[in-house]
């Protein structure tokens, strides 16, 4: 579809003089409404503003291309505005924007990507931009575009004459897959950065996101077959077998955010190795970056963690509700607290079921990342045996100490690699037995291996698990050491705000919640320090943007309000855009405030039986008023540091 097919006289405004970015956006939207492209102005405007909040759509050189996919779009279309005197649009080069195209695209398909690619390609020519800005009439404006587009894509005119009914379709030279352990922030930030870089470079790129709600914008077989190569920017394992025989660059999700042009250039220049799938997980893949063994181990662990988190969060909150109900019923302090009231017992039982699946799911998906489907049985059974504590002397685990989280991790890694070895050995079997491998040989051999392995190591891992619990209990009983532990856990939550340090602290806290007996209180104190550390960064950003507005851009101030909600909801990722824009000042400030909050939480002996929820589970926090005080102090400390370190935007 040509650009001129999406423009009409009704959707063009020449020689406008808007006073602000907001005003020019309203003008562009009203042009879409006049052209009959949208059915609901409010819904479409919300989609446009949401896209702008993720990063300016100004591309530099006096150009901006705001765009949105939205259900309110009736007909795909473009609106255009020229601003000869320029308007401040938060452009990356700081220059005023003089030419704007707004894309209205329906939810189905990726029309907006194709149009963006075309526009950016044409707008690389400064003379073309000047001619459009100086156009005297709408007819001349359209004629300039038509001439440039016909010159750039001469084959389309020929194809249209030969087959007038045939519609063009987008062909993507480069494909990408993005994924992070939680599938919330980094996944979509990387996809957006890669798509934007592709548009700026004139290279059509489609990005599949493996987010928390499943894979979106999934790559098709045809697209994979016809592309130049694939960028896999992921911190967890993704489906790789489909890329067999194609050039693949496998790297961190952070590189997708910060190095998109470099990655795309390596694909288009042929600097990417050919990927050969061998039947295992992503550990078998070839990485152009020389992926280290430690990096592979981290990705396999994060694959388990990302699948485990829903069980931890939902189960933990159900358990917290049970405690809350029993507290309201006046049963606090009883020996069977959480199960005295009938309704509380219901929530405690259901939450316990979900919580007890935590370790098997973790182990299962670690093994799955290593050995693909044959590893799932090995990991899940091994994880269950870790939670039960079965040994050769006590197969029913009647009187043993479970090896718990540590044993589950061992089951996932050791079981996965042993299963991978079994798969390799089975490659030497006759072809006639190929059909029974996945249904008989792999499951039987895997079950036998993991049962023997876990019964042998459970006593050792159980001892280590108990030692760790006793150690934390020891620290918790000594205020000075407990405060130090709280500072470490809280500070780790703010180091990378969703990365390895953050996840390590969070996994430690959630694992500690499973401790029982004398270690239970210490485990809940650790979880309290972890959550408060994750709440501080967004709250600090919100406070600073509210009380020290000169330190932030207009866009940052508008989005800063949202961080009040994100911080109170324990969504640390709300601070990521601010940390990415100014890491040298934002990250250290957040680390200090989070460490202070975590240390105070430990000092005040605050406890938290739920692994998530933020302010919404405050009713089950032990010493909740002191917990809120610690949170406020930590946020104020970070806010003060931010406001001291950051310069005024005018400077």
XYZ file of C-alpha atoms in Angstrom:
651
model
C 0.000 0.000 0.000
C 1.403 3.368 -1.061
C 1.650 6.359 1.249
C -0.498 8.438 -1.090
C -3.244 5.801 -0.859
C -3.541 6.575 2.848
C -3.629 10.384 2.542
C -6.458 12.645 1.417
C -7.092 16.379 1.292
C -9.154 16.055 4.485
C -6.219 14.562 6.386
C -3.613 17.210 5.485
C -2.973 20.561 7.192
C -0.315 22.905 5.790
C 1.337 25.856 7.504
C 0.101 25.131 11.024
C 1.478 26.958 14.058
C 0.753 24.802 17.129
C 2.044 26.048 20.467
C 2.918 22.632 21.888
C 3.321 18.943 21.227
C -0.127 18.286 22.714
C -1.744 20.771 20.343
C -0.177 19.313 17.212
C -1.224 15.804 18.307
C -4.813 17.040 18.684
C -4.624 18.568 15.211
C -3.400 15.321 13.649
C -6.136 13.325 15.398
C -8.841 15.763 14.261
C -7.607 15.298 10.674
C -8.051 11.531 11.029
C -11.557 12.127 12.341
C -12.371 14.431 9.421
C -11.118 11.811 6.963
C -13.323 9.142 8.594
C -10.377 6.957 9.659
C -11.321 6.575 13.332
C -14.569 5.778 15.158
C -13.651 6.962 18.662
C -11.390 9.982 19.110
C -10.875 9.373 22.851
C -9.765 5.769 22.450
C -7.436 6.580 19.567
C -5.918 9.559 21.404
C -5.275 7.367 24.453
C -3.415 4.893 22.210
C -1.326 7.699 20.680
C -0.436 9.162 24.089
C 0.424 5.705 25.414
C 2.871 5.226 22.545
C 4.376 8.666 23.161
C 4.812 7.855 26.857
C 7.044 4.938 25.870
C 9.403 7.279 24.022
C 9.099 10.168 21.619
C 8.153 9.334 18.030
C 10.247 12.231 16.754
C 13.080 10.739 14.702
C 15.259 13.836 14.395
C 15.895 16.068 11.440
C 12.649 17.975 12.001
C 10.413 14.912 11.597
C 7.951 13.081 13.862
C 5.845 10.025 13.065
C 3.350 9.433 15.899
C 1.480 6.166 15.441
C -0.812 3.683 17.137
C -2.591 0.394 16.516
C -6.074 0.669 17.930
C -9.557 -0.877 17.777
C -10.938 2.613 17.164
C -9.335 2.677 13.683
C -11.994 2.007 11.047
C -9.775 2.520 8.008
C -5.960 2.536 7.860
C -4.803 6.049 7.147
C -2.315 8.874 7.508
C -2.702 12.476 8.583
C -0.029 15.081 7.922
C 0.822 18.527 9.294
C 3.547 20.963 8.272
C 4.830 23.479 10.844
C 7.186 25.899 9.060
C 8.240 27.589 12.314
C 8.681 24.281 14.128
C 7.247 22.863 17.362
C 8.965 21.314 20.382
C 8.306 17.548 20.126
C 11.010 16.199 22.498
C 13.119 15.178 19.491
C 16.315 13.213 20.266
C 18.425 15.840 18.494
C 16.712 18.688 20.367
C 15.591 20.345 17.108
C 12.023 21.603 16.517
C 9.793 19.397 14.379
C 8.460 20.851 11.121
C 6.863 17.821 9.448
C 4.580 15.271 11.126
C 2.796 12.170 9.841
C 0.379 10.321 12.148
C -0.400 6.683 11.364
C -3.751 5.132 12.263
C -3.527 1.346 11.975
C -6.053 -1.370 12.882
C -5.163 -4.033 15.435
C -4.866 -6.842 12.877
C -1.660 -6.965 10.879
C 1.450 -4.777 10.937
C 0.508 -2.076 8.502
C 2.006 0.613 10.738
C 5.436 -1.028 10.527
C 5.349 -1.083 6.732
C 4.233 2.530 6.524
C 6.813 3.640 9.088
C 9.558 1.909 7.147
C 8.494 3.620 3.930
C 8.168 7.036 5.534
C 11.525 6.901 7.269
C 13.174 5.719 4.055
C 11.743 8.604 2.050
C 12.362 11.135 4.809
C 16.090 10.383 4.732
C 16.243 12.897 1.870
C 16.516 16.491 3.245
C 15.361 17.968 -0.094
C 12.197 15.851 0.053
C 11.453 17.167 3.578
C 12.053 20.765 2.557
C 9.777 20.399 -0.454
C 6.941 19.053 1.706
C 7.289 21.775 4.356
C 7.256 24.466 1.652
C 4.347 22.971 -0.314
C 1.746 25.639 -1.221
C -1.231 23.319 -1.616
C -2.443 19.903 -0.576
C -2.378 18.748 -4.184
C 1.298 19.752 -4.454
C 2.023 17.993 -1.125
C 0.526 14.735 -2.442
C 2.278 15.094 -5.793
C 5.687 15.463 -4.112
C 5.116 12.265 -2.118
C 3.825 10.352 -5.138
C 6.838 11.354 -7.222
C 9.341 10.374 -4.517
C 7.571 7.100 -3.771
C 7.363 6.136 -7.429
C 11.072 6.835 -7.846
C 11.941 4.829 -4.735
C 9.677 1.875 -5.554
C 9.422 1.748 -9.365
C 8.581 -1.956 -9.339
C 5.230 -1.235 -7.662
C 3.931 0.779 -10.579
C 4.791 -2.069 -12.960
C 3.261 -4.665 -10.674
C 0.112 -2.578 -10.345
C -0.300 -2.422 -14.120
C 0.237 -6.159 -14.547
C -1.878 -7.265 -11.581
C -4.121 -4.423 -10.428
C -6.036 -6.595 -7.944
C -3.002 -7.997 -6.206
C -2.265 -6.381 -2.839
C 1.252 -5.850 -1.612
C 2.414 -7.451 1.629
C 5.182 -6.553 4.011
C 8.455 -8.422 3.587
C 10.756 -8.295 6.576
C 14.487 -8.446 5.940
C 15.241 -8.853 9.644
C 13.201 -10.659 12.298
C 13.584 -10.479 16.067
C 12.398 -12.259 19.191
C 12.521 -10.481 22.557
C 11.952 -11.970 26.016
C 12.808 -11.229 29.640
C 12.186 -13.404 32.717
C 9.045 -11.583 33.863
C 7.872 -10.610 30.383
C 6.718 -7.161 31.468
C 9.040 -4.283 30.709
C 12.302 -5.292 29.011
C 10.514 -7.557 26.514
C 8.527 -4.733 24.964
C 11.227 -2.110 25.329
C 13.622 -4.254 23.289
C 11.005 -4.952 20.621
C 10.202 -1.258 20.320
C 13.884 -0.281 20.135
C 14.608 -2.842 17.409
C 11.549 -1.906 15.363
C 12.348 1.777 15.703
C 15.973 1.244 14.674
C 14.832 -0.806 11.691
C 12.556 2.008 10.616
C 15.319 4.576 11.007
C 17.682 2.394 8.949
C 15.046 1.688 6.276
C 15.153 -2.042 7.029
C 11.732 -3.652 7.602
C 11.879 -5.519 10.909
C 9.259 -7.559 12.742
C 9.683 -8.307 16.442
C 7.955 -11.164 18.246
C 7.448 -10.507 21.964
C 7.469 -13.417 24.415
C 5.746 -11.516 27.209
C 3.866 -12.489 30.342
C 0.671 -12.923 28.307
C 2.292 -15.294 25.802
C 3.958 -14.758 22.433
C 2.583 -11.862 20.389
C 3.253 -10.831 16.792
C 4.491 -14.386 16.192
C 6.895 -14.929 13.295
C 5.462 -17.018 10.459
C 7.236 -19.800 8.570
C 7.162 -17.717 5.388
C 8.719 -14.708 7.116
C 11.464 -16.864 8.642
C 12.206 -18.517 5.303
C 12.483 -15.211 3.416
C 14.335 -13.030 5.970
C 18.068 -12.248 6.007
C 18.440 -13.321 9.634
C 16.999 -13.298 13.137
C 17.962 -11.393 16.293
C 17.105 -13.260 19.511
C 17.380 -10.699 22.324
C 16.273 -12.747 25.307
C 17.140 -13.483 28.922
C 15.084 -16.670 28.921
C 14.763 -19.502 26.447
C 12.567 -19.144 23.384
C 11.533 -21.585 20.655
C 14.649 -21.974 18.496
C 14.031 -25.065 16.340
C 12.156 -22.957 13.761
C 15.371 -20.989 13.015
C 17.394 -24.032 11.959
C 19.618 -23.133 9.007
C 19.112 -19.352 9.310
C 21.675 -16.729 10.418
C 20.952 -15.977 14.078
C 22.397 -13.506 16.582
C 21.567 -14.515 20.141
C 22.170 -11.878 22.790
C 20.869 -10.235 25.960
C 17.542 -8.427 26.012
C 19.450 -5.335 27.198
C 21.393 -5.302 23.911
C 18.091 -5.192 22.066
C 17.290 -2.005 23.980
C 20.690 -0.314 23.812
C 22.364 -1.686 20.636
C 19.564 -2.173 18.068
C 21.374 -0.544 15.130
C 24.494 -2.627 15.733
C 22.513 -5.886 15.835
C 20.564 -5.066 12.675
C 23.756 -4.079 10.841
C 25.381 -7.398 11.733
C 22.445 -9.271 10.218
C 22.346 -7.246 7.008
C 26.131 -7.384 6.574
C 26.203 -11.180 6.913
C 28.049 -11.113 10.232
C 25.842 -13.717 11.902
C 26.514 -17.463 12.272
C 24.108 -20.028 10.888
C 22.090 -21.658 13.645
C 21.766 -25.468 13.720
C 19.187 -26.920 16.071
C 20.248 -30.198 17.684
C 17.124 -31.064 19.661
C 18.034 -29.475 22.994
C 17.056 -26.164 24.477
C 18.630 -22.843 23.797
C 21.802 -24.067 25.428
C 22.564 -25.771 22.140
C 22.241 -22.621 20.094
C 25.067 -20.751 18.499
C 25.597 -17.204 19.662
C 27.380 -14.616 17.603
C 28.555 -13.109 20.859
C 30.348 -16.283 21.983
C 27.785 -16.904 24.695
C 29.530 -18.119 27.830
C 28.545 -21.151 29.862
C 27.595 -18.874 32.756
C 25.290 -16.906 30.475
C 23.551 -20.120 29.383
C 23.124 -21.215 32.987
C 21.568 -17.856 33.845
C 19.089 -18.088 30.964
C 18.095 -21.617 31.925
C 17.543 -20.525 35.532
C 15.472 -17.531 34.404
C 13.329 -19.812 32.259
C 12.417 -21.693 35.429
C 11.931 -18.516 37.451
C 9.627 -16.909 34.867
C 7.333 -19.956 34.892
C 7.482 -20.205 38.670
C 6.525 -16.602 39.460
C 2.736 -16.884 38.832
C 2.550 -19.794 41.302
C 4.544 -17.869 43.899
C 2.615 -14.629 43.554
C -0.920 -16.065 43.404
C -0.269 -18.723 46.042
C 1.477 -16.287 48.365
C -1.325 -13.737 48.184
C -3.930 -16.444 48.899
C -1.936 -17.433 51.990
C -1.678 -13.781 53.001
C -5.468 -13.457 52.665
C -5.853 -16.445 54.983
C -3.719 -14.688 57.598
C -5.714 -11.480 57.124
C -9.070 -13.249 57.585
C -7.889 -15.034 60.715
C -6.535 -11.743 62.070
C -9.900 -10.033 61.538
C -11.602 -13.032 63.183
C -9.416 -12.562 66.262
C -7.351 -15.713 65.802
C -3.923 -14.067 65.539
C -1.268 -15.728 67.660
C -2.912 -19.172 67.732
C -0.859 -22.259 66.932
C -2.843 -22.970 63.761
C -3.056 -19.326 62.673
C -4.353 -19.053 59.113
C -6.583 -22.129 59.294
C -8.807 -21.485 62.337
C -11.563 -19.693 60.443
C -13.217 -21.813 57.741
C -12.809 -19.208 55.006
C -9.204 -18.625 56.048
C -8.545 -22.363 55.879
C -9.915 -22.435 52.317
C -7.534 -19.701 51.151
C -4.625 -21.226 53.073
C -5.178 -24.636 51.470
C -5.515 -23.327 47.897
C -2.558 -20.987 48.328
C -0.537 -23.834 49.779
C -1.245 -26.023 46.740
C 0.017 -23.301 44.382
C 2.983 -22.593 46.647
C 3.946 -26.276 46.845
C 4.128 -26.396 43.043
C 6.730 -23.623 43.056
C 9.835 -25.827 43.207
C 8.590 -28.550 40.787
C 7.704 -25.878 38.208
C 11.067 -24.174 38.673
C 12.993 -27.422 38.252
C 10.802 -28.607 35.383
C 11.314 -25.545 33.245
C 15.029 -25.336 33.963
C 15.349 -28.882 32.649
C 13.027 -28.044 29.746
C 15.324 -25.168 28.756
C 18.242 -27.610 28.644
C 16.793 -30.795 27.136
C 13.525 -29.616 25.585
C 10.376 -31.723 26.235
C 12.158 -34.848 27.507
C 13.602 -32.694 30.298
C 10.213 -31.585 31.638
C 9.399 -34.904 33.341
C 12.874 -35.165 34.847
C 12.800 -31.654 36.244
C 9.268 -31.703 37.645
C 9.604 -35.087 39.350
C 13.029 -34.079 40.664
C 11.577 -30.843 42.015
C 8.760 -32.702 43.740
C 11.223 -35.138 45.300
C 13.241 -32.130 46.492
C 10.201 -30.692 48.277
C 9.364 -34.048 49.860
C 12.934 -34.889 50.902
C 12.771 -38.548 49.830
C 15.918 -40.639 50.459
C 16.894 -44.293 50.001
C 16.439 -44.868 53.740
C 13.145 -42.978 53.857
C 11.457 -43.066 50.401
C 8.173 -41.745 51.829
C 10.007 -38.781 53.405
C 8.314 -39.316 56.748
C 11.114 -37.863 58.859
C 13.581 -36.114 56.530
C 14.400 -32.464 55.906
C 13.322 -31.364 52.393
C 16.087 -30.043 50.193
C 13.622 -27.405 48.960
C 14.618 -24.622 46.618
C 18.303 -25.568 46.391
C 17.454 -29.195 45.711
C 14.949 -28.142 43.057
C 17.568 -26.099 41.232
C 19.956 -29.044 41.335
C 17.213 -31.338 40.009
C 16.542 -28.966 37.131
C 20.147 -28.476 36.053
C 21.554 -31.949 36.728
C 18.436 -33.722 35.470
C 18.300 -31.574 32.328
C 21.916 -32.192 31.346
C 21.688 -35.904 32.147
C 18.572 -36.109 29.980
C 20.417 -34.323 27.203
C 23.103 -37.012 27.465
C 20.430 -39.726 27.220
C 19.075 -38.087 24.069
C 22.552 -38.097 22.517
C 23.075 -41.742 23.399
C 19.710 -42.646 21.912
C 20.743 -41.081 18.607
C 22.747 -44.276 18.016
C 19.634 -46.463 18.256
C 18.068 -47.997 15.119
C 15.759 -45.759 13.099
C 12.913 -48.222 13.666
C 12.846 -47.267 17.368
C 12.581 -43.538 16.669
C 8.846 -43.482 17.363
C 9.067 -44.937 20.883
C 11.822 -42.640 22.128
C 9.623 -39.728 23.289
C 6.808 -41.894 24.701
C 8.741 -44.732 26.343
C 12.545 -44.567 26.356
C 12.993 -40.936 27.408
C 10.318 -40.959 30.163
C 11.441 -44.288 31.680
C 15.133 -43.516 31.637
C 14.522 -39.971 32.866
C 12.326 -41.086 35.770
C 14.876 -43.693 36.796
C 17.760 -41.231 36.644
C 16.076 -38.467 38.613
C 14.692 -40.764 41.329
C 18.120 -42.243 42.060
C 19.835 -38.868 41.824
C 17.450 -37.040 44.183
C 17.337 -39.812 46.780
C 21.139 -39.654 46.842
C 21.523 -35.875 47.090
C 18.466 -34.969 49.174
C 20.229 -35.561 52.525
C 23.078 -33.232 51.510
C 20.828 -30.555 49.997
C 18.444 -30.794 52.944
C 21.347 -30.139 55.304
C 22.443 -27.113 53.226
C 18.886 -25.805 53.107
C 18.559 -26.091 56.878
C 21.955 -24.449 57.325
C 20.834 -21.492 55.206
C 17.586 -21.165 57.177
C 19.460 -21.349 60.474
C 21.914 -18.742 59.239
C 19.171 -16.277 58.358
C 17.481 -16.984 61.691
C 20.792 -16.221 63.403
C 21.124 -12.927 61.511
C 17.506 -12.015 62.209
C 18.039 -12.467 65.942
C 20.944 -9.990 65.937
C 19.817 -6.469 64.999
C 23.141 -5.299 63.584
C 23.587 -8.246 61.218
C 19.877 -8.328 60.329
C 20.017 -4.676 59.274
C 23.038 -5.391 57.066
C 21.163 -8.264 55.391
C 18.142 -6.003 54.841
C 20.347 -3.329 53.263
C 21.882 -5.889 50.890
C 18.536 -7.373 49.828
C 16.890 -3.964 49.435
C 19.806 -2.504 47.485
C 19.947 -5.494 45.126
C 16.339 -4.849 44.097
C 17.346 -1.429 42.720
C 20.605 -2.322 40.977
C 19.085 -3.469 37.678
C 15.318 -3.220 38.391
C 14.307 -6.563 36.937
C 17.699 -7.948 35.918
C 19.883 -10.663 37.490
C 20.574 -8.860 40.799
C 16.923 -7.955 41.256
C 15.803 -11.494 40.434
C 18.423 -13.061 42.714
C 17.161 -11.055 45.703
C 13.523 -11.748 44.847
C 14.053 -15.481 44.400
C 15.889 -15.590 47.746
C 12.970 -13.831 49.440
C 10.301 -16.079 47.921
C 12.297 -19.205 48.765
C 12.635 -17.998 52.374
C 8.820 -17.803 52.627
C 8.691 -21.586 52.364
C 10.700 -22.044 55.570
C 8.863 -23.345 58.584
C 9.386 -23.573 62.324
C 11.825 -21.199 63.950
C 13.034 -19.931 60.574
C 9.578 -18.817 59.401
C 9.770 -15.345 60.937
C 13.276 -14.750 59.548
C 12.089 -15.767 56.077
C 9.159 -13.344 56.223
C 11.464 -10.546 57.369
C 13.690 -11.187 54.350
C 10.681 -11.031 52.013
C 9.600 -7.743 53.587
C 13.033 -6.234 52.937
C 12.980 -7.475 49.340
C 9.572 -5.994 48.533
C 10.249 -2.626 50.158
C 13.521 -2.392 48.207
C 11.610 -2.887 44.960
C 8.974 -0.281 45.845
C 11.400 2.585 46.495
C 12.768 3.397 42.957
C 9.424 4.233 41.262
C 8.238 6.159 44.336
C 11.480 8.159 44.433
C 11.083 9.054 40.734
C 7.475 10.116 41.346
C 8.381 12.262 44.358
C 11.297 13.937 42.598
C 9.291 14.700 39.433
C 6.546 16.194 41.620
C 8.579 18.300 44.053
C 11.639 19.016 41.886
C 10.086 19.435 38.399
C 13.021 21.391 36.972
C 15.142 18.231 37.089
C 12.917 16.447 34.559
C 11.556 16.975 31.059
C 7.880 17.717 30.503
C 7.311 14.148 29.314
C 9.114 12.688 32.348
C 7.037 14.835 34.698
C 3.773 13.698 33.128
C 4.751 10.036 33.358
C 6.210 10.467 36.836
C 2.740 10.491 38.385
C 2.170 6.934 37.165
C 5.151 5.815 39.252
C 3.224 6.503 42.452
C 0.908 3.655 41.474
C 3.687 1.429 40.149
C 5.835 1.908 43.242
C 2.992 1.216 45.667
C 2.128 -1.855 43.567
C 5.718 -3.217 43.790
C 6.396 -2.782 40.061
C 10.040 -1.696 40.067
C 10.102 -1.563 36.250
C 8.358 1.824 36.392
C 11.750 3.399 37.079
C 13.507 1.735 34.124
C 12.959 4.502 31.498
C 14.372 7.092 33.912
C 17.324 4.866 34.830
C 18.033 4.206 31.149
C 17.997 7.938 30.375
C 20.386 8.878 33.199
C 21.887 5.716 34.738
C 24.882 7.393 36.415
C 22.608 9.451 38.679
C 19.335 7.534 38.897
C 20.617 4.027 39.671
C 22.988 4.936 42.575
C 20.288 7.168 44.092
C 17.749 4.360 43.954
C 20.182 1.785 45.360
C 20.914 3.942 48.424
C 17.239 4.593 49.150
C 16.274 0.935 48.661
C 19.112 -0.212 50.933
C 18.010 2.242 53.634
C 14.407 1.023 53.379
C 15.460 -2.657 53.497
C 17.703 -2.075 56.512
C 14.977 -0.177 58.391
C 12.466 -2.924 57.610
C 14.788 -5.455 59.236
C 15.490 -3.114 62.159
C 11.757 -2.707 62.777
C 11.298 -6.525 62.498
C 8.643 -6.140 59.799
C 7.370 -9.414 58.337
C 5.625 -10.210 55.053
C 3.989 -13.601 54.305
C 3.062 -12.619 50.708
C 5.635 -12.513 47.869
C 3.967 -9.638 46.011
C 1.174 -7.085 46.187
C 2.833 -3.922 47.490
C 0.447 -1.650 49.383
C -2.439 -4.023 48.654
C -1.130 -6.599 51.137
C -0.191 -4.082 53.831
C -2.861 -5.566 56.124
C -0.791 -8.753 56.523
C 2.539 -6.982 57.078
C 3.878 -7.321 60.591
C 4.500 -3.864 62.138
C 2.832 -2.312 59.095
C 3.011 1.277 60.374
C 6.794 1.004 60.792
C 6.968 -0.677 57.375
C 5.258 2.337 55.778
C 7.624 4.626 57.670
C 10.641 2.696 56.330
C 9.217 2.913 52.803
C 8.672 6.667 53.106
C 12.175 7.269 54.492
C 13.794 5.192 51.746
C 11.841 6.986 49.003
C 12.705 10.403 50.456
C 16.412 9.500 50.647
C 16.433 8.471 46.973
C 14.375 11.528 45.993
C 16.810 13.841 47.789
C 19.835 12.225 46.123
C 18.188 12.413 42.697
C 17.411 16.069 43.158
C 20.965 16.806 44.304
C 22.738 14.850 41.573
C 20.561 15.716 38.557
C 21.009 19.069 36.871
C 18.092 21.294 35.925
C 16.955 20.548 32.392
C 17.563 24.153 31.446
C 21.241 23.635 32.261
